[in-house]
GROMACS .gro file of C-alpha atoms in nm:
model
  253
    1MET     CA    1  -0.925   6.574   1.621
    2LYS     CA    2  -0.690   6.483   1.905
    3MET     CA    3  -0.645   6.136   1.756
    4ASN     CA    4  -0.566   6.289   1.420
    5LYS     CA    5  -0.307   6.519   1.570
    6ALA     CA    6  -0.149   6.233   1.762
    7PHE     CA    7  -0.157   6.012   1.455
    8TYR     CA    8   0.003   6.271   1.229
    9GLY     CA    9   0.258   6.353   1.496
   10ALA     CA   10   0.358   5.989   1.515
   11VAL     CA   11   0.384   5.968   1.136
   12ILE     CA   12   0.610   6.275   1.126
   13LEU     CA   13   0.829   6.133   1.403
   14VAL     CA   14   0.867   5.797   1.225
   15THR     CA   15   0.947   5.976   0.898
   16LEU     CA   16   1.215   6.186   1.064
   17LEU     CA   17   1.368   5.884   1.234
   18CYS     CA   18   1.367   5.694   0.906
   19ALA     CA   19   1.529   5.983   0.722
   20THR     CA   20   1.797   6.010   0.988
   21SER     CA   21   1.874   5.639   0.984
   22CYS     CA   22   1.868   5.620   0.603
   23ASN     CA   23   2.119   5.902   0.577
   24ASN     CA   24   2.343   5.750   0.844
   25LYS     CA   25   2.496   5.468   0.642
   26GLN     CA   26   2.822   5.365   0.800
   27PHE     CA   27   3.117   5.158   0.687
   28HIS     CA   28   3.374   4.996   0.914
   29VAL     CA   29   3.747   4.939   0.869
   30ASN     CA   30   3.914   4.739   1.143
   31GLY     CA   31   4.191   4.492   1.210
   32THR     CA   32   4.538   4.458   1.356
   33ILE     CA   33   4.875   4.607   1.269
   34SER     CA   34   5.137   4.445   1.488
   35GLU     CA   35   5.487   4.576   1.571
   36ALA     CA   36   5.351   4.930   1.560
   37LYS     CA   37   5.303   5.027   1.924
   38ASP     CA   38   5.263   5.405   1.973
   39SER     CA   39   5.246   5.463   1.596
   40ILE     CA   40   4.968   5.685   1.459
   41LEU     CA   41   4.746   5.504   1.210
   42TYR     CA   42   4.554   5.738   0.980
   43LEU     CA   43   4.238   5.667   0.783
   44GLU     CA   44   4.246   5.905   0.485
   45ASN     CA   45   3.989   5.967   0.217
   46MET     CA   46   4.152   5.973  -0.128
   47SER     CA   47   3.931   6.250  -0.263
   48LEU     CA   48   3.958   6.405  -0.608
   49ASN     CA   49   4.138   6.693  -0.434
   50GLY     CA   50   4.395   6.469  -0.267
   51PRO     CA   51   4.419   6.277   0.063
   52GLN     CA   52   4.214   6.408   0.355
   53VAL     CA   53   4.243   6.272   0.708
   54VAL     CA   54   3.914   6.121   0.825
   55ASP     CA   55   4.027   5.969   1.155
   56SER     CA   56   4.337   5.850   1.337
   57VAL     CA   57   4.432   5.632   1.631
   58LYS     CA   58   4.743   5.569   1.838
   59LEU     CA   59   4.808   5.197   1.826
   60GLY     CA   60   4.859   5.001   2.144
   61GLU     CA   61   5.058   4.688   2.222
   62ASP     CA   62   4.823   4.456   2.033
   63GLY     CA   63   4.789   4.688   1.731
   64THR     CA   64   4.412   4.661   1.704
   65PHE     CA   65   4.212   4.941   1.546
   66ALA     CA   66   3.853   5.011   1.443
   67PHE     CA   67   3.722   5.298   1.233
   68GLY     CA   68   3.352   5.357   1.173
   69GLU     CA   69   3.259   5.638   0.939
   70GLN     CA   70   2.956   5.762   0.748
   71SER     CA   71   2.946   5.670   0.380
   72ILE     CA   72   2.995   5.987   0.178
   73ALA     CA   73   2.875   5.867  -0.163
   74ASP     CA   74   2.645   5.615  -0.330
   75ASN     CA   75   2.932   5.500  -0.551
   76PRO     CA   76   3.251   5.322  -0.440
   77GLU     CA   77   3.483   5.555  -0.252
   78PHE     CA   78   3.856   5.529  -0.184
   79TYR     CA   79   4.052   5.551   0.138
   80ARG     CA   80   4.389   5.444   0.267
   81LEU     CA   81   4.538   5.327   0.595
   82ARG     CA   82   4.871   5.496   0.656
   83ILE     CA   83   5.154   5.484   0.908
   84ALA     CA   84   5.432   5.722   0.797
   85ASN     CA   85   5.496   5.623   0.432
   86GLN     CA   86   5.349   5.273   0.461
   87ILE     CA   87   5.010   5.261   0.287
   88ILE     CA   88   4.726   5.014   0.240
   89ASN     CA   89   4.472   5.120  -0.022
   90VAL     CA   90   4.107   5.066   0.066
   91SER     CA   91   3.786   5.085  -0.137
   92ILE     CA   92   3.449   5.113   0.035
   93ASP     CA   93   3.114   5.031  -0.120
   94SER     CA   94   2.824   5.150   0.095
   95THR     CA   95   2.810   4.993   0.442
   96GLU     CA   96   3.055   4.705   0.422
   97THR     CA   97   3.301   4.603   0.694
   98VAL     CA   98   3.659   4.541   0.583
   99THR     CA   99   3.921   4.379   0.805
  100PHE     CA  100   4.299   4.407   0.764
  101LYS     CA  101   4.583   4.223   0.929
  102ALA     CA  102   4.941   4.341   0.881
  103SER     CA  103   5.273   4.405   1.049
  104TYR     CA  104   5.474   4.726   1.048
  105PRO     CA  105   5.690   4.826   0.862
  106THR     CA  106   5.592   4.583   0.584
  107MET     CA  107   5.219   4.658   0.589
  108ALA     CA  108   5.215   4.798   0.233
  109SER     CA  109   5.336   4.475   0.074
  110ALA     CA  110   5.236   4.202   0.317
  111TYR     CA  111   4.884   4.225   0.452
  112GLU     CA  112   4.568   4.016   0.468
  113VAL     CA  113   4.225   4.153   0.383
  114SER     CA  114   3.875   4.011   0.423
  115GLY     CA  115   3.523   4.140   0.374
  116SER     CA  116   3.572   4.307   0.037
  117ASP     CA  117   3.641   4.154  -0.305
  118ASN     CA  118   3.738   4.498  -0.434
  119CYS     CA  119   4.000   4.541  -0.162
  120ALA     CA  120   4.136   4.195  -0.240
  121LYS     CA  121   4.172   4.290  -0.607
  122ILE     CA  122   4.331   4.621  -0.513
  123LYS     CA  123   4.586   4.426  -0.309
  124GLU     CA  124   4.666   4.216  -0.619
  125LEU     CA  125   4.709   4.530  -0.826
  126ALA     CA  126   4.928   4.694  -0.560
  127LEU     CA  127   5.157   4.391  -0.555
  128LEU     CA  128   5.172   4.386  -0.935
  129GLN     CA  129   5.264   4.754  -0.930
  130GLN     CA  130   5.541   4.693  -0.677
  131GLY     CA  131   5.676   4.413  -0.897
  132LEU     CA  132   5.666   4.643  -1.200
  133GLN     CA  133   5.858   4.912  -1.012
  134ALA     CA  134   6.124   4.659  -0.912
  135ARG     CA  135   6.169   4.552  -1.277
  136VAL     CA  136   6.187   4.913  -1.396
  137ASN     CA  137   6.449   4.992  -1.130
  138ALA     CA  138   6.654   4.687  -1.228
  139ILE     CA  139   6.649   4.787  -1.596
  140ALA     CA  140   6.736   5.150  -1.523
  141GLY     CA  141   7.024   5.042  -1.298
  142SER     CA  142   7.172   4.785  -1.535
  143PRO     CA  143   7.532   4.881  -1.624
  144SER     CA  144   7.520   4.673  -1.943
  145LEU     CA  145   7.237   4.870  -2.107
  146GLY     CA  146   7.269   5.196  -2.294
  147VAL     CA  147   7.012   5.478  -2.284
  148ASP     CA  148   6.819   5.354  -2.589
  149ALA     CA  149   6.817   4.994  -2.463
  150VAL     CA  150   6.692   5.107  -2.121
  151GLU     CA  151   6.406   5.307  -2.274
  152ASP     CA  152   6.310   5.023  -2.507
  153SER     CA  153   6.317   4.763  -2.227
  154ILE     CA  154   6.109   4.980  -1.994
  155ASP     CA  155   5.854   5.043  -2.271
  156LYS     CA  156   5.819   4.669  -2.325
  157VAL     CA  157   5.774   4.602  -1.952
  158LEU     CA  158   5.512   4.877  -1.924
  159THR     CA  159   5.324   4.751  -2.231
  160ALA     CA  160   5.313   4.396  -2.093
  161TYR     CA  161   5.192   4.526  -1.755
  162LYS     CA  162   4.914   4.732  -1.911
  163ASP     CA  163   4.801   4.445  -2.134
  164ASN     CA  164   4.774   4.219  -1.828
  165VAL     CA  165   4.582   4.474  -1.620
  166LYS     CA  166   4.348   4.563  -1.905
  167ARG     CA  167   4.269   4.202  -1.989
  168ASN     CA  168   4.243   4.054  -1.639
  169TYR     CA  169   4.107   4.347  -1.440
  170ILE     CA  170   3.975   4.659  -1.614
  171PHE     CA  171   3.793   4.515  -1.915
  172LYS     CA  172   3.658   4.223  -1.710
  173GLU     CA  173   3.463   4.448  -1.472
  174PRO     CA  174   3.505   4.816  -1.563
  175MET     CA  175   3.232   4.917  -1.317
  176LYS     CA  176   3.429   4.790  -1.018
  177ALA     CA  177   3.626   5.005  -0.777
  178TYR     CA  178   3.947   4.813  -0.846
  179SER     CA  179   3.921   4.896  -1.219
  180TYR     CA  180   3.897   5.265  -1.134
  181PHE     CA  181   4.191   5.224  -0.896
  182ALA     CA  182   4.402   5.062  -1.170
  183LEU     CA  183   4.369   5.368  -1.394
  184PHE     CA  184   4.560   5.586  -1.149
  185GLN     CA  185   4.852   5.359  -1.064
  186THR     CA  186   5.190   5.522  -1.112
  187VAL     CA  187   5.549   5.418  -1.168
  188ALA     CA  188   5.866   5.608  -1.080
  189LEU     CA  189   6.070   5.683  -1.392
  190GLY     CA  190   6.387   5.858  -1.289
  191ASN     CA  191   6.291   6.147  -1.066
  192ARG     CA  192   5.925   6.165  -1.165
  193GLN     CA  193   5.609   5.971  -1.096
  194ALA     CA  194   5.424   5.884  -1.418
  195LEU     CA  195   5.079   5.738  -1.472
  196ILE     CA  196   5.104   5.385  -1.606
  197PHE     CA  197   4.790   5.446  -1.812
  198ASN     CA  198   4.859   5.789  -1.959
  199PRO     CA  199   4.550   5.959  -2.105
  200ARG     CA  200   4.754   6.261  -2.216
  201SER     CA  201   4.978   6.094  -2.470
  202ASN     CA  202   4.849   5.743  -2.543
  203GLU     CA  203   4.538   5.693  -2.753
  204ALA     CA  204   4.489   5.333  -2.636
  205ASP     CA  205   4.501   5.448  -2.274
  206ILE     CA  206   4.236   5.712  -2.342
  207LYS     CA  207   4.003   5.432  -2.456
  208VAL     CA  208   4.062   5.250  -2.126
  209TYR     CA  209   3.959   5.560  -1.930
  210ALA     CA  210   3.655   5.602  -2.154
  211ALA     CA  211   3.551   5.238  -2.098
  212VAL     CA  212   3.552   5.278  -1.720
  213ALA     CA  213   3.380   5.618  -1.744
  214THR     CA  214   3.100   5.473  -1.958
  215SER     CA  215   3.052   5.182  -1.718
  216TRP     CA  216   3.038   5.413  -1.417
  217ASP     CA  217   2.775   5.619  -1.599
  218THR     CA  218   2.557   5.310  -1.610
  219TYR     CA  219   2.612   5.182  -1.256
  220TYR     CA  220   2.674   5.510  -1.070
  221PRO     CA  221   2.500   5.789  -1.266
  222ASN     CA  222   2.600   6.143  -1.168
  223ALA     CA  223   2.897   6.021  -0.960
  224GLU     CA  224   3.169   6.287  -0.943
  225ARG     CA  225   3.436   6.027  -1.008
  226GLY     CA  226   3.260   5.914  -1.325
  227LYS     CA  227   3.233   6.273  -1.445
  228ASN     CA  228   3.602   6.321  -1.370
  229LEU     CA  229   3.690   6.017  -1.583
  230HIS     CA  230   3.486   6.160  -1.871
  231ASN     CA  231   3.669   6.491  -1.843
  232ILE     CA  232   4.006   6.317  -1.844
  233ALA     CA  233   3.912   6.111  -2.151
  234ILE     CA  234   3.777   6.416  -2.338
  235GLU     CA  235   4.087   6.623  -2.260
  236GLY     CA  236   4.304   6.333  -2.376
  237MET     CA  237   4.116   6.314  -2.705
  238LYS     CA  238   4.164   6.688  -2.756
  239ASP     CA  239   4.536   6.657  -2.684
  240MET     CA  240   4.570   6.370  -2.932
  241ARG     CA  241   4.390   6.571  -3.203
  242ILE     CA  242   4.632   6.859  -3.147
  243VAL     CA  243   4.930   6.623  -3.169
  244ARG     CA  244   4.801   6.468  -3.492
  245ALA     CA  245   4.734   6.812  -3.640
  246ARG     CA  246   5.089   6.921  -3.563
  247GLN     CA  247   5.231   6.602  -3.708
  248GLN     CA  248   5.025   6.649  -4.023
  249GLN     CA  249   5.143   7.010  -4.054
  250GLN     CA  250   5.505   6.901  -4.016
  251TYR     CA  251   5.451   6.637  -4.286
  252ILE     CA  252   5.299   6.897  -4.520
  253ASP     CA  253   5.587   7.139  -4.453
   0.00000   0.00000   0.00000
């Protein structure tokens, strides 16, 4: 009986230790940001409710940093490294270690990343977005273009950008974190930030959201982000039906 008690006690202990270790999956984000002595570097989780500070560190002379945090989901999750308004977007899949090397204050546009293919693709998309914004600004500021010409030129630039991103990123691997990231890129148009892929007013864009949502259903069932994509796509479809109904009514009138 004593052996049985000891045996079962050991089994329970091992089970508890295993459960603790299995639930303690950690990811690591580290690297160097030079020219940023005494700056506060934040690691923020880009949750569905907005950015939330996870950790922070005051950088020293050499600019090295290391964050180690518990994985909060079984699907890819999104974070960012931020000093003031300079941001590096980060995706984390499970327990990977991602390393960044940058210099302040150009860290948002000129950084190196290793350890994550998704983060490398996100860097590509971020640079494409910055290039798009520069072209939009140049068109909007052109003294030789009238209002109609500006709108038409910007529409063409946005269409070309979306075609490129759909073809070379989203539709290639819709289950990837970088494809999800691409859906929520924005561009400044005048005084407002607008989604590049707009599921509220563009039927083709709704299909892009739906494609990623369906893929996430397959690879990450029950993920909150996947459910959120479905809700966005469904609401977009409802909005488009309302618009078409109004247009049809106007035509009948």
